[in-house]
Amino acid sequence: MAIASAWNLIIVGSVALNQDWVKKWAAGGQFDIFPTWLRAVYLVIAAFMILQCWFAYKLMKHQGAWSRLTRRLTTLLMISSLISAVVNAISRSSHERVNTLFALAIAWGYMIFRSSKKVDQ
């Protein structure tokens, strides 16, 4: 999960910085130059992903969800990662379709964290 999250953060951060190498890996591979509005969106996504990595670290430290709220948040992030996997899988960019594997790895990690027995019923 950590490697997949790092890869995703590199991709998203590189789009925000308009790096040439990432053009095949993001936004369907359709841009020669990422528009400013898209770069801004990816910058917000990068900030969200940093928070997501912090939350995943906390989940690892606690060996899973530690409350009903964190269990719900973990479920939401798992579903979000599954949606991301589907979106990547249907991309017209073959490079972006590879990102499906990383999104599935993240979803799987959240599924494991969600299944913790520590949450009070």
mmCIF file of C-alpha atoms in Angstrom, residues 15-121:
data_model
loop_
_atom_site.group_PDB
_atom_site.id
_atom_site.type_symbol
_atom_site.label_atom_id
_atom_site.label_comp_id
_atom_site.label_asym_id
_atom_site.label_seq_id
_atom_site.Cartn_x
_atom_site.Cartn_y
_atom_site.Cartn_z
ATOM 1 C CA VAL A 15 0.910 16.589 -13.114
ATOM 2 C CA ALA A 16 0.596 19.578 -10.770
ATOM 3 C CA LEU A 17 4.178 20.518 -11.706
ATOM 4 C CA ASN A 18 3.504 19.893 -15.442
ATOM 5 C CA GLN A 19 6.313 17.360 -15.816
ATOM 6 C CA ASP A 20 6.800 15.983 -19.340
ATOM 7 C CA TRP A 21 7.292 12.341 -18.371
ATOM 8 C CA VAL A 22 3.848 12.046 -16.724
ATOM 9 C CA LYS A 23 1.764 13.072 -19.755
ATOM 10 C CA LYS A 24 1.139 9.436 -20.755
ATOM 11 C CA TRP A 25 0.316 8.402 -17.193
ATOM 12 C CA ALA A 26 -2.447 10.871 -16.287
ATOM 13 C CA ALA A 27 -5.639 12.457 -17.624
ATOM 14 C CA GLY A 28 -6.056 9.785 -20.276
ATOM 15 C CA GLY A 29 -2.770 10.744 -21.925
ATOM 16 C CA GLN A 30 -4.631 13.388 -23.901
ATOM 17 C CA PHE A 31 -2.651 16.532 -23.021
ATOM 18 C CA ASP A 32 0.629 17.815 -24.449
ATOM 19 C CA ILE A 33 0.584 20.528 -21.800
ATOM 20 C CA PHE A 34 -1.604 20.210 -18.716
ATOM 21 C CA PRO A 35 -3.998 23.186 -18.459
ATOM 22 C CA THR A 36 -3.684 25.379 -15.385
ATOM 23 C CA TRP A 37 -7.120 24.371 -14.087
ATOM 24 C CA LEU A 38 -6.183 20.673 -14.292
ATOM 25 C CA ARG A 39 -2.874 21.297 -12.553
ATOM 26 C CA ALA A 40 -4.770 23.091 -9.758
ATOM 27 C CA VAL A 41 -7.167 20.148 -9.419
ATOM 28 C CA TYR A 42 -4.233 17.738 -9.218
ATOM 29 C CA LEU A 43 -2.589 19.954 -6.582
ATOM 30 C CA VAL A 44 -5.717 19.667 -4.411
ATOM 31 C CA ILE A 45 -5.744 15.909 -5.022
ATOM 32 C CA ALA A 46 -2.072 15.741 -3.968
ATOM 33 C CA ALA A 47 -2.917 17.513 -0.694
ATOM 34 C CA PHE A 48 -5.771 15.060 -0.114
ATOM 35 C CA MET A 49 -3.429 12.153 -0.851
ATOM 36 C CA ILE A 50 -0.929 13.402 1.727
ATOM 37 C CA LEU A 51 -3.738 13.381 4.311
ATOM 38 C CA GLN A 52 -4.701 9.908 3.118
ATOM 39 C CA CYS A 53 -1.110 8.690 3.636
ATOM 40 C CA TRP A 54 -1.091 10.182 7.146
ATOM 41 C CA PHE A 55 -4.375 8.394 7.920
ATOM 42 C CA ALA A 56 -3.001 5.097 6.546
ATOM 43 C CA TYR A 57 0.050 5.526 8.786
ATOM 44 C CA LYS A 58 -2.252 6.002 11.787
ATOM 45 C CA LEU A 59 -4.210 2.899 10.765
ATOM 46 C CA MET A 60 -0.972 0.899 10.657
ATOM 47 C CA LYS A 61 0.050 2.223 14.061
ATOM 48 C CA HIS A 62 -3.317 1.261 15.570
ATOM 49 C CA GLN A 63 -3.407 -2.025 13.610
ATOM 50 C CA GLY A 64 -6.633 -1.034 11.915
ATOM 51 C CA ALA A 65 -9.643 1.190 12.480
ATOM 52 C CA TRP A 66 -9.911 2.229 16.121
ATOM 53 C CA SER A 67 -13.402 3.720 16.165
ATOM 54 C CA ARG A 68 -16.636 3.647 14.214
ATOM 55 C CA LEU A 69 -15.706 6.938 12.545
ATOM 56 C CA THR A 70 -12.318 5.669 11.387
ATOM 57 C CA ARG A 71 -13.955 2.469 10.178
ATOM 58 C CA ARG A 72 -16.426 4.519 8.080
ATOM 59 C CA LEU A 73 -13.614 6.684 6.746
ATOM 60 C CA THR A 74 -11.607 3.567 5.887
ATOM 61 C CA THR A 75 -14.634 2.173 4.036
ATOM 62 C CA LEU A 76 -15.047 5.452 2.150
ATOM 63 C CA LEU A 77 -11.374 5.454 1.129
ATOM 64 C CA MET A 78 -11.617 1.808 0.063
ATOM 65 C CA ILE A 79 -14.622 2.599 -2.158
ATOM 66 C CA SER A 80 -12.845 5.682 -3.513
ATOM 67 C CA SER A 81 -9.831 3.545 -4.433
ATOM 68 C CA LEU A 82 -12.064 0.978 -6.140
ATOM 69 C CA ILE A 83 -13.703 3.753 -8.186
ATOM 70 C CA SER A 84 -10.232 5.025 -9.075
ATOM 71 C CA ALA A 85 -9.295 1.526 -10.225
ATOM 72 C CA VAL A 86 -12.335 1.382 -12.521
ATOM 73 C CA VAL A 87 -11.617 4.836 -13.963
ATOM 74 C CA ASN A 88 -7.996 3.871 -14.608
ATOM 75 C CA ALA A 89 -9.030 0.545 -16.132
ATOM 76 C CA ILE A 90 -11.251 2.208 -18.746
ATOM 77 C CA SER A 91 -8.698 4.882 -19.674
ATOM 78 C CA ARG A 92 -7.655 5.116 -23.308
ATOM 79 C CA SER A 93 -4.031 5.468 -22.165
ATOM 80 C CA SER A 94 -2.331 2.099 -21.730
ATOM 81 C CA HIS A 95 0.090 3.723 -19.280
ATOM 82 C CA GLU A 96 -2.785 4.976 -17.160
ATOM 83 C CA ARG A 97 -4.402 1.528 -17.178
ATOM 84 C CA VAL A 98 -1.346 0.252 -15.296
ATOM 85 C CA ASN A 99 -2.371 2.579 -12.446
ATOM 86 C CA THR A 100 -5.346 0.251 -11.924
ATOM 87 C CA LEU A 101 -3.030 -2.142 -10.093
ATOM 88 C CA PHE A 102 -1.875 0.569 -7.715
ATOM 89 C CA ALA A 103 -5.441 1.691 -6.983
ATOM 90 C CA LEU A 104 -6.439 -1.919 -6.276
ATOM 91 C CA ALA A 105 -3.469 -2.330 -3.919
ATOM 92 C CA ILE A 106 -4.597 0.738 -1.982
ATOM 93 C CA ALA A 107 -8.204 -0.506 -1.864
ATOM 94 C CA TRP A 108 -6.984 -3.882 -0.610
ATOM 95 C CA GLY A 109 -4.950 -2.155 2.121
ATOM 96 C CA TYR A 110 -7.991 -0.224 3.299
ATOM 97 C CA MET A 111 -10.060 -3.404 3.219
ATOM 98 C CA ILE A 112 -7.542 -5.040 5.561
ATOM 99 C CA PHE A 113 -7.491 -2.009 7.879
ATOM 100 C CA ARG A 114 -11.295 -1.928 7.863
ATOM 101 C CA SER A 115 -11.562 -5.551 8.992
ATOM 102 C CA SER A 116 -9.858 -4.816 12.310
ATOM 103 C CA LYS A 117 -11.570 -6.374 15.328
ATOM 104 C CA LYS A 118 -10.648 -3.413 17.565
ATOM 105 C CA VAL A 119 -13.735 -1.334 16.778
ATOM 106 C CA ASP A 120 -16.362 -1.439 19.517
ATOM 107 C CA GLN A 121 -19.684 -2.789 18.330
#
